[in-house]
């Protein structure tokens, strides 16, 4: 039986559950997936589009969200953005963690849409609805002689054997009362008309999907543009998001695009459609198609459509001045569908590529977040901030991103899925594991972050989480007390405690404020008493505590150091720094329940409602209970 590594729990399991989240489990040995693909060591268990898995004796299914059209459109946009990001990485080109400029191509009409615009403009489909081709069918009916227009060939034989149809009999024959006549009937249910009606239905579904896609892209691009001069958003957040967005647009490409626009201005002015957006054209075409669906031809055949995908090119579809455009549209639409159609094995390989690209995307985003927090990558995957905080980054074989600082780990688990299962929240909390997914359904918390190219706050969420993780290590130095300190050292500390760096009680020392500036005096005192091992050890402990305590002088948002003179001590080992060398204020206050809270806010908006809104303040407003 195959053993699996549960990336959510960080543990090995021998039996998969009946329902799994795609990407949650990594194989610890090779196996065959659904009979068509190989899963190698450390490969993820992902879907092949069938939503089922069969590995050896294990059978189950994947969690999947409802097949809502809007959700599927959004997923396709995210997938395209992730693959475009990976392509940019491979080619060492400019890339953005948000929707890239490559997706601007989706605002352009496709080959099929251009053909549809042309056919509708020339009225070929409208003319078919107005005057459709029909098949003239003759049927034999027994009618009074006065109503007969065309006598059937079998009328004489029928009359000879049916005397009840005679009017009278003469010497030369009979005078009929009723006769078998041929009556013609126009028949719309011909192959070409069925193709036409089926095509209208296919076009409607295609246009509905494309309109949703273009609308969603327009919303995303409009939201990005809104950050440029947005009011009511903290300026550092506004500039950070807009800069992140702009990184996907290379300056040379922008200039080239402007030049092309200038060259085409005259040409576009003569184009009747130049003032129409793609969304406008698609909407107009949908209205025209729906109008055609109210024609008599469509209504009469809509419930009797049986048309194979491969057309039978009849003479009418090949040569008729109107119907031949139906065949052109059908074949072009079919090419579009087949280009996006993948079998299970191809789907599995594509999903595998997406998972790998998403892991790369998340890793790069974590690194970028550290840079935004003031860290510098001195050596590969080793980050340092002002020489006092060091963070190392490691990517495991199963795609986990592990940050380590001061012996503590924070693990991120990238999982390319929009359907998450957070039933193991408590376990994830204890092991400091955070799920990174593209699911926007679950509210942001410390166990699950929506890390997606269409989420403008992905970096901000990561920044808050990492900032709190680092700050939690630093604030532990508050109220740190050293006991059993030699009396000689206690007396010395009392003599240099003019600025109340510490509180002395009996033989204990409690840190109150940073005191790196008195470190030389401590080392001098240590040299004078180098024979006293207890004093030397106590001074080492005091200086080490001083270095940890000094980290509180660094801004949790950007890492800029405040002067020691800016430290304002408060009761219960609390403090405030309100005049730092950056744009932020940070302080520790005591709560009514005896706990403490670290508060970091922008200096210029101390009393604004903006501070309570994540979308307006981002990582620049932090509250950490400890």
XYZ file of C-alpha atoms in Angstrom:
626
model
C 0.000 0.000 0.000
C 1.283 3.467 -0.921
C 2.306 5.777 1.933
C 1.394 9.458 1.668
C 2.650 12.638 3.300
C -0.146 14.876 4.583
C 1.094 18.399 3.817
C -1.595 19.991 6.002
C -0.615 18.021 9.113
C 3.042 17.442 8.289
C 2.659 13.703 8.973
C 2.747 10.412 7.081
C -0.490 8.487 6.492
C -0.971 5.010 5.099
C -4.634 5.256 4.151
C -6.148 8.124 2.162
C -9.579 9.398 3.258
C -12.554 8.908 0.982
C -12.579 12.610 0.033
C -9.343 14.553 -0.386
C -8.301 18.103 -1.293
C -6.279 18.166 -4.507
C -2.621 18.776 -3.660
C -2.912 17.946 0.043
C -1.082 14.611 -0.145
C 2.359 13.867 -1.595
C 3.384 10.346 -2.549
C 6.260 8.702 -0.677
C 6.670 6.091 -3.405
C 5.769 5.755 -7.074
C 2.328 4.505 -8.126
C -0.180 4.504 -11.014
C -2.941 7.116 -10.967
C -6.321 6.208 -12.528
C -4.587 3.758 -14.832
C -3.107 6.415 -17.130
C -0.394 8.415 -15.307
C 2.607 7.753 -13.084
C 2.956 9.480 -9.706
C 6.594 9.701 -8.658
C 8.135 10.246 -5.225
C 6.991 13.596 -3.720
C 4.443 14.183 -6.519
C 1.100 15.626 -5.396
C -2.192 13.759 -5.590
C -4.141 15.987 -7.987
C -7.222 15.660 -10.165
C -7.331 14.627 -13.817
C -10.691 16.311 -14.348
C -12.773 13.245 -13.477
C -12.830 14.217 -9.763
C -12.094 10.562 -8.871
C -8.908 8.707 -7.952
C -8.011 5.037 -8.137
C -4.563 4.037 -6.860
C -4.018 0.379 -6.200
C -6.794 -0.686 -3.844
C -7.584 2.893 -2.770
C -10.600 4.545 -4.361
C -12.006 7.978 -3.551
C -12.876 11.414 -4.866
C -11.626 14.984 -4.692
C -13.385 17.835 -2.947
C -14.721 20.137 -5.620
C -16.708 23.351 -5.542
C -20.046 23.880 -7.236
C -19.805 24.210 -11.001
C -20.860 27.839 -11.016
C -20.088 29.604 -14.291
C -18.550 32.623 -12.563
C -16.322 30.401 -10.429
C -15.092 28.466 -13.462
C -14.309 31.685 -15.329
C -12.353 33.008 -12.355
C -10.429 29.744 -12.033
C -9.447 29.891 -15.716
C -8.179 33.460 -15.261
C -6.093 32.434 -12.242
C -4.688 29.416 -14.069
C -3.682 31.568 -17.038
C -2.042 34.121 -14.746
C -0.056 31.451 -12.857
C 1.154 29.845 -16.085
C 2.054 33.277 -17.481
C 4.040 33.979 -14.301
C 5.966 30.714 -14.713
C 6.661 31.504 -18.376
C 8.029 34.922 -17.366
C 10.262 33.268 -14.746
C 11.567 30.750 -17.289
C 12.309 33.541 -19.782
C 13.653 35.882 -17.086
C 11.164 38.586 -18.068
C 9.293 41.139 -15.984
C 6.464 39.548 -14.024
C 3.870 40.569 -11.516
C 2.264 38.744 -8.617
C -1.015 40.199 -9.857
C -2.775 39.744 -13.207
C -0.064 40.167 -15.900
C -0.255 42.239 -19.055
C -0.307 38.996 -21.054
C -3.972 38.630 -20.133
C -4.751 41.898 -21.902
C -4.908 39.744 -25.043
C -8.189 38.344 -23.730
C -9.790 41.721 -24.346
C -9.196 41.242 -28.080
C -11.675 39.463 -30.307
C -10.770 35.883 -31.139
C -10.738 34.521 -34.683
C -14.168 32.993 -34.137
C -15.582 36.239 -32.745
C -14.236 38.278 -35.658
C -15.878 35.846 -38.067
C -19.143 36.050 -36.126
C -19.065 39.862 -36.206
C -18.606 39.786 -39.974
C -21.349 37.215 -40.622
C -23.863 38.996 -38.405
C -23.016 42.389 -39.906
C -23.645 41.059 -43.427
C -26.944 39.520 -42.334
C -26.387 35.921 -43.452
C -27.849 34.371 -40.286
C -30.720 36.857 -40.292
C -31.569 35.990 -43.901
C -31.702 32.280 -43.073
C -34.146 32.997 -40.233
C -36.285 35.093 -42.591
C -36.284 32.708 -45.549
C -35.023 29.295 -44.520
C -34.519 26.475 -46.952
C -37.325 23.937 -46.936
C -37.941 20.481 -48.352
C -41.102 20.044 -50.449
C -42.752 16.759 -49.444
C -45.729 15.229 -51.308
C -48.140 13.020 -49.419
C -51.162 11.071 -50.764
C -54.548 12.079 -49.353
C -58.081 10.986 -50.260
C -59.913 14.224 -51.051
C -63.056 15.344 -52.946
C -62.444 15.727 -56.660
C -63.052 19.474 -56.446
C -60.086 19.856 -54.039
C -57.603 17.722 -55.912
C -54.783 19.711 -57.497
C -52.468 16.901 -58.471
C -53.584 13.324 -58.942
C -51.409 10.616 -57.435
C -49.970 7.958 -59.751
C -51.800 5.241 -57.871
C -55.178 7.011 -58.091
C -56.601 4.698 -60.822
C -55.666 1.541 -58.981
C -57.122 2.909 -55.772
C -60.333 4.003 -57.496
C -60.762 0.602 -59.152
C -60.678 -1.179 -55.813
C -62.781 1.316 -53.847
C -66.282 1.625 -55.259
C -67.342 3.784 -52.328
C -65.285 6.574 -53.908
C -67.402 6.505 -57.110
C -69.925 9.199 -57.875
C -71.542 7.237 -60.775
C -70.618 4.596 -63.323
C -70.737 5.135 -67.086
C -70.208 2.931 -70.129
C -66.639 4.110 -70.467
C -65.694 4.171 -66.832
C -66.581 5.864 -63.546
C -67.008 9.405 -62.365
C -65.145 9.657 -59.011
C -66.575 11.288 -55.944
C -63.218 11.156 -54.097
C -59.798 10.621 -55.508
C -56.258 9.971 -54.208
C -54.421 13.287 -54.656
C -50.903 14.561 -53.923
C -50.652 17.438 -51.438
C -47.347 19.258 -50.887
C -46.019 20.308 -47.482
C -43.037 22.552 -46.720
C -40.701 20.778 -44.304
C -38.266 22.887 -42.185
C -36.735 19.906 -40.420
C -33.844 19.424 -42.804
C -30.211 18.774 -41.855
C -28.984 22.275 -42.752
C -31.627 23.958 -40.593
C -30.861 21.675 -37.661
C -27.198 22.686 -37.952
C -28.242 26.349 -37.999
C -30.419 26.025 -34.875
C -27.764 24.035 -32.993
C -25.145 26.631 -33.973
C -27.217 29.449 -32.474
C -27.386 27.582 -29.168
C -23.626 26.954 -29.201
C -22.900 30.592 -29.990
C -25.145 31.761 -27.154
C -23.309 29.585 -24.611
C -19.934 30.692 -25.952
C -20.825 34.396 -25.796
C -22.254 34.106 -22.287
C -18.962 32.645 -21.058
C -16.852 35.199 -22.911
C -18.910 38.097 -21.576
C -18.455 36.831 -18.004
C -14.717 36.512 -18.612
C -14.297 40.001 -20.073
C -16.470 41.534 -17.329
C -14.366 39.866 -14.608
C -11.124 40.980 -16.250
C -12.458 44.514 -16.573
C -13.351 44.484 -12.870
C -9.840 43.292 -11.955
C -8.058 45.832 -14.143
C -10.381 48.621 -12.983
C -9.693 47.763 -9.348
C -5.959 47.866 -10.026
C -6.272 51.285 -11.650
C -8.346 52.510 -8.720
C -5.314 52.201 -6.402
C -3.428 54.823 -8.397
C -5.204 57.816 -6.902
C -7.424 56.126 -4.349
C -8.645 58.199 -1.434
C -9.318 56.732 1.989
C -6.450 54.238 1.671
C -3.200 54.630 3.571
C -0.659 55.972 1.092
C 1.999 53.304 1.751
C -0.540 50.560 1.064
C -1.788 52.325 -2.065
C 1.713 52.751 -3.476
C 2.719 49.190 -2.570
C -0.222 47.568 -4.375
C -0.023 49.814 -7.437
C 3.728 49.209 -7.716
C 3.189 45.465 -7.431
C 0.614 45.671 -10.193
C 2.821 47.700 -12.502
C 5.745 45.295 -12.305
C 4.033 42.978 -14.754
C 4.072 45.676 -17.419
C 7.547 46.113 -18.894
C 8.376 49.797 -19.674
C 9.560 48.968 -23.195
C 6.318 47.118 -23.905
C 4.285 50.048 -22.627
C 6.163 52.514 -24.846
C 5.881 50.182 -27.821
C 2.168 49.891 -27.206
C 1.844 53.688 -27.127
C 3.708 54.012 -30.429
C 1.441 51.432 -32.035
C -1.591 53.321 -30.819
C -0.340 56.548 -32.360
C 0.294 54.813 -35.695
C -3.148 53.281 -35.776
C -5.129 56.354 -34.707
C -6.062 57.328 -38.276
C -6.948 53.795 -39.233
C -9.133 53.300 -36.185
C -10.997 56.528 -36.764
C -12.326 55.065 -40.035
C -13.398 51.833 -38.407
C -17.098 51.754 -37.538
C -16.396 49.575 -34.504
C -13.468 51.614 -33.181
C -15.551 53.248 -30.474
C -16.896 49.923 -29.235
C -15.230 47.842 -26.565
C -14.890 44.093 -26.831
C -17.523 43.721 -24.134
C -19.866 45.959 -26.115
C -19.388 43.919 -29.292
C -19.897 40.620 -27.487
C -23.060 41.945 -25.830
C -24.459 43.178 -29.147
C -23.772 39.847 -30.806
C -25.506 38.024 -27.952
C -28.586 40.224 -28.406
C -28.663 39.489 -32.143
C -28.300 35.755 -31.565
C -31.105 35.770 -28.993
C -33.295 37.678 -31.428
C -32.691 34.955 -34.016
C -33.674 32.389 -31.373
C -37.175 33.894 -31.399
C -37.622 33.179 -35.102
C -40.122 30.577 -36.333
C -37.322 28.370 -37.634
C -35.567 28.182 -34.264
C -38.759 27.667 -32.248
C -39.990 24.880 -34.532
C -36.730 22.913 -34.373
C -35.252 23.736 -30.977
C -36.564 20.517 -29.407
C -35.586 18.289 -32.329
C -31.854 18.870 -32.666
C -29.577 15.896 -33.300
C -26.395 17.096 -34.969
C -22.995 15.355 -34.669
C -19.969 17.590 -34.081
C -18.469 16.683 -37.467
C -20.457 18.386 -40.209
C -21.734 16.616 -43.272
C -20.875 19.141 -45.960
C -23.991 19.016 -48.144
C -24.354 21.047 -51.332
C -26.390 23.631 -49.424
C -23.742 24.062 -46.685
C -21.013 24.193 -49.302
C -22.499 26.507 -51.925
C -25.557 28.389 -50.659
C -24.758 32.094 -50.287
C -26.048 32.139 -46.708
C -25.794 28.570 -45.399
C -22.115 28.261 -46.301
C -21.389 30.829 -43.558
C -23.168 28.542 -41.085
C -20.599 25.861 -41.933
C -17.722 28.359 -41.550
C -18.949 29.410 -38.122
C -19.531 25.820 -37.019
C -16.037 24.660 -37.977
C -14.393 27.713 -36.389
C -16.390 27.208 -33.174
C -15.438 23.528 -33.168
C -11.736 24.413 -33.492
C -12.108 26.699 -30.456
C -13.722 23.932 -28.408
C -11.176 21.296 -29.390
C -8.278 23.610 -28.544
C -9.528 23.738 -24.934
C -10.505 20.074 -24.713
C -8.071 17.783 -22.898
C -8.313 14.109 -22.080
C -7.788 12.968 -18.429
C -4.079 12.280 -18.917
C -3.485 15.715 -20.459
C -5.547 17.340 -17.709
C -3.472 15.568 -15.064
C -0.205 16.796 -16.630
C -1.561 20.335 -16.889
C -2.679 20.315 -13.245
C 0.739 18.976 -12.270
C 2.374 21.878 -14.080
C -0.024 24.314 -12.389
C 0.829 22.961 -8.929
C 4.549 23.353 -9.603
C 4.073 26.872 -10.982
C 1.898 27.845 -8.012
C 4.531 26.624 -5.548
C 7.107 28.780 -7.354
C 4.689 31.713 -7.284
C 4.076 31.372 -3.521
C 7.782 30.982 -2.738
C 8.636 34.136 -4.704
C 5.763 35.980 -3.028
C 7.056 35.043 0.445
C 10.515 36.311 -0.537
C 9.008 39.531 -1.873
C 7.080 39.959 1.377
C 10.312 39.720 3.373
C 11.850 42.409 1.144
C 8.794 44.619 1.721
C 9.278 44.156 5.468
C 12.809 45.545 5.222
C 14.778 42.310 4.919
C 17.751 41.976 2.586
C 18.787 38.654 1.013
C 22.500 38.613 1.825
C 22.979 35.018 0.675
C 20.507 32.774 -1.173
C 17.447 32.151 1.031
C 18.982 33.970 4.010
C 17.386 37.297 4.923
C 18.539 39.880 7.451
C 16.996 43.085 8.766
C 19.269 45.720 10.278
C 21.612 43.059 11.544
C 19.341 42.058 14.420
C 16.755 39.759 12.836
C 17.677 36.909 10.531
C 15.220 34.701 8.661
C 16.172 31.654 6.638
C 13.923 30.187 3.955
C 13.789 26.552 2.908
C 11.646 24.812 0.281
C 11.161 21.110 0.995
C 10.808 18.317 -1.564
C 7.030 18.362 -1.047
C 6.720 22.096 -1.736
C 6.512 23.409 1.837
C 8.008 26.867 2.393
C 9.605 26.993 5.844
C 10.772 30.197 7.509
C 13.098 29.927 10.496
C 13.998 32.691 12.924
C 15.532 32.296 16.374
C 14.896 28.557 16.259
C 11.179 28.915 15.519
C 9.542 27.722 12.286
C 6.640 29.040 10.252
C 5.544 26.723 7.433
C 3.525 27.695 4.370
C 1.816 24.962 2.358
C 0.964 26.072 -1.212
C -2.032 24.129 -2.516
C -3.485 25.071 -5.900
C -7.152 24.549 -5.099
C -10.232 26.699 -4.642
C -11.843 24.131 -2.345
C -10.204 23.915 1.082
C -10.732 21.665 4.081
C -9.711 23.280 7.363
C -11.037 20.597 9.677
C -7.556 20.287 11.219
C -7.187 23.911 12.283
C -6.029 23.084 15.800
C -3.310 20.780 14.528
C -2.179 23.353 11.967
C -1.981 25.980 14.720
C 0.165 23.820 16.962
C 2.614 23.055 14.174
C 2.664 26.656 12.852
C 1.407 25.619 9.394
C -0.441 27.981 7.070
C -2.331 26.893 3.963
C -1.847 29.048 0.857
C -4.619 28.461 -1.684
C -6.649 30.304 -4.315
C -9.872 29.905 -2.336
C -11.550 33.230 -1.636
C -14.501 31.607 0.171
C -12.783 31.293 3.552
C -12.047 34.475 5.466
C -8.403 35.226 6.054
C -7.061 33.764 9.264
C -3.743 32.469 10.531
C -4.393 29.015 9.092
C -5.518 29.882 5.579
C -4.589 32.682 3.189
C -5.963 33.358 -0.271
C -2.782 33.747 -2.301
C -3.913 34.468 -5.815
C -3.077 36.782 -8.744
C -6.554 38.281 -8.521
C -6.250 39.003 -4.787
C -4.645 42.437 -4.424
C -3.988 41.808 -0.735
C -2.085 38.509 -0.924
C 1.209 40.174 -0.015
C -0.442 42.227 2.718
C -1.891 39.120 4.356
C 1.478 37.388 4.273
C 3.173 40.522 5.627
C 0.805 40.728 8.603
C 1.247 37.033 9.385
C 5.046 37.134 9.157
C 5.217 40.432 11.068
C 3.162 38.989 13.915
C 5.266 35.823 13.951
C 8.480 37.854 14.206
C 7.037 40.382 16.653
C 5.799 37.607 18.927
C 9.402 36.455 19.333
C 10.583 39.979 20.134
C 7.920 41.002 22.657
C 8.779 38.005 24.827
C 11.738 40.085 26.036
C 9.319 42.464 27.786
C 9.287 41.926 31.522
C 12.214 39.526 31.288
C 13.661 39.090 34.799
C 17.080 37.737 35.702
C 17.262 36.240 39.164
C 20.133 35.337 41.504
C 22.252 38.241 40.303
C 25.367 38.825 42.467
C 24.980 41.702 44.950
C 28.079 43.486 43.605
C 26.503 43.617 40.144
C 23.180 44.762 41.613
C 24.942 47.695 43.311
C 26.767 48.562 40.083
C 23.551 48.454 38.032
C 21.883 50.729 40.586
C 24.715 53.246 40.220
C 24.266 53.538 36.425
C 20.469 53.348 36.399
C 19.862 57.079 36.032
C 17.649 56.542 32.966
C 15.775 53.649 34.652
C 16.826 50.954 32.202
C 15.865 48.220 34.654
C 14.059 47.605 37.903
C 16.082 46.111 40.780
C 14.551 44.031 43.540
C 16.646 41.981 45.973
C 18.877 39.980 43.636
C 16.737 40.210 40.471
C 16.882 42.515 37.459
C 13.817 43.283 35.303
C 14.369 44.983 31.924
C 12.331 48.164 31.459
C 13.870 49.860 28.423
C 16.740 49.263 25.958
C 20.185 49.864 27.393
C 22.688 49.020 24.660
C 24.371 52.379 25.324
C 25.537 51.156 28.761
C 26.952 47.905 27.402
C 30.547 49.285 27.396
C 30.255 50.055 31.118
C 29.034 46.521 31.786
C 31.950 45.033 29.870
C 34.346 47.302 31.755
C 32.882 46.124 35.075
C 33.213 42.524 33.854
C 36.901 43.119 33.133
C 37.433 44.500 36.617
C 35.853 41.347 38.120
C 37.114 38.759 35.683
C 38.110 36.501 38.533
C 34.484 36.280 39.702
C 32.818 33.683 37.466
C 29.331 34.400 38.825
C 29.592 38.107 37.954
C 30.930 37.308 34.478
C 28.048 34.931 33.794
C 25.493 37.404 35.123
C 26.873 40.235 32.952
C 26.779 37.958 29.903
C 23.137 37.194 30.680
C 22.348 40.905 31.114
C 24.035 41.912 27.837
C 22.337 39.070 25.979
C 18.988 40.210 27.369
C 19.868 43.766 26.325
C 20.402 42.651 22.732
C 17.056 40.867 22.657
C 15.387 43.845 24.266
C 16.934 46.225 21.729
C 14.981 44.502 18.942
C 11.883 46.261 20.278
C 13.363 49.493 18.900
C 12.885 48.216 15.337
C 9.601 48.931 13.575
C 7.580 45.696 13.117
C 6.342 47.033 9.772
C 9.489 48.151 7.991
C 12.416 47.354 10.315
C 13.602 50.953 10.686
C 15.272 51.543 14.048
C 14.059 54.206 16.470
C 16.420 56.091 18.777
C 16.526 54.927 22.371
C 15.416 58.410 23.425
C 12.073 57.761 21.668
C 11.252 54.946 24.108
C 8.494 55.926 26.531
C 8.162 53.490 29.443
C 4.761 52.691 30.914
C 3.487 50.651 33.832
C 3.392 46.860 33.716
C 6.431 46.676 31.426
C 4.629 48.460 28.602
C 6.040 51.119 26.292
C 5.356 53.395 23.312
C 7.468 54.733 20.438
C 5.618 57.612 18.789
C 8.385 59.601 17.114
C 10.271 56.957 15.194
C 12.452 57.409 12.142
C 9.734 55.944 9.884
C 6.018 56.542 9.253
C 4.812 54.239 12.039
C 4.011 54.186 15.734
C 4.221 51.043 17.850
C 3.368 50.437 21.472
C 2.512 47.718 23.961
C -0.506 48.241 26.209
C -2.004 46.230 29.044
C -5.532 44.868 28.564
C -8.221 44.642 31.212
C -7.814 40.846 31.265
C -4.125 41.290 32.216
C -2.910 40.288 28.740
C -0.930 42.674 26.570
C -1.295 43.831 23.002
C 1.264 45.152 20.526
C -0.246 47.875 18.374
C 1.383 49.192 15.192
C -0.294 52.023 13.274
C 0.633 54.754 10.772
C 1.802 57.874 12.542
C -0.429 60.311 10.637
C -3.721 58.455 11.077
C -3.668 57.544 14.748
C -7.351 58.231 15.375
C -8.812 57.280 11.991
C -11.395 54.589 11.260
C -8.989 53.524 8.539
C -6.987 51.570 11.129
C -9.814 49.069 11.680
C -10.167 48.251 7.973
C -7.670 45.776 6.551
C -8.411 46.834 2.960
C -7.563 50.452 3.799
C -4.553 49.963 6.071
C -3.128 46.564 5.112
C -0.026 45.454 6.976
C 0.555 48.949 8.333
C -2.000 48.434 11.104
C -1.253 45.422 13.336
C -2.662 44.163 16.614
C -0.910 41.278 18.369
C -2.211 39.822 21.617
C 0.329 37.997 23.770
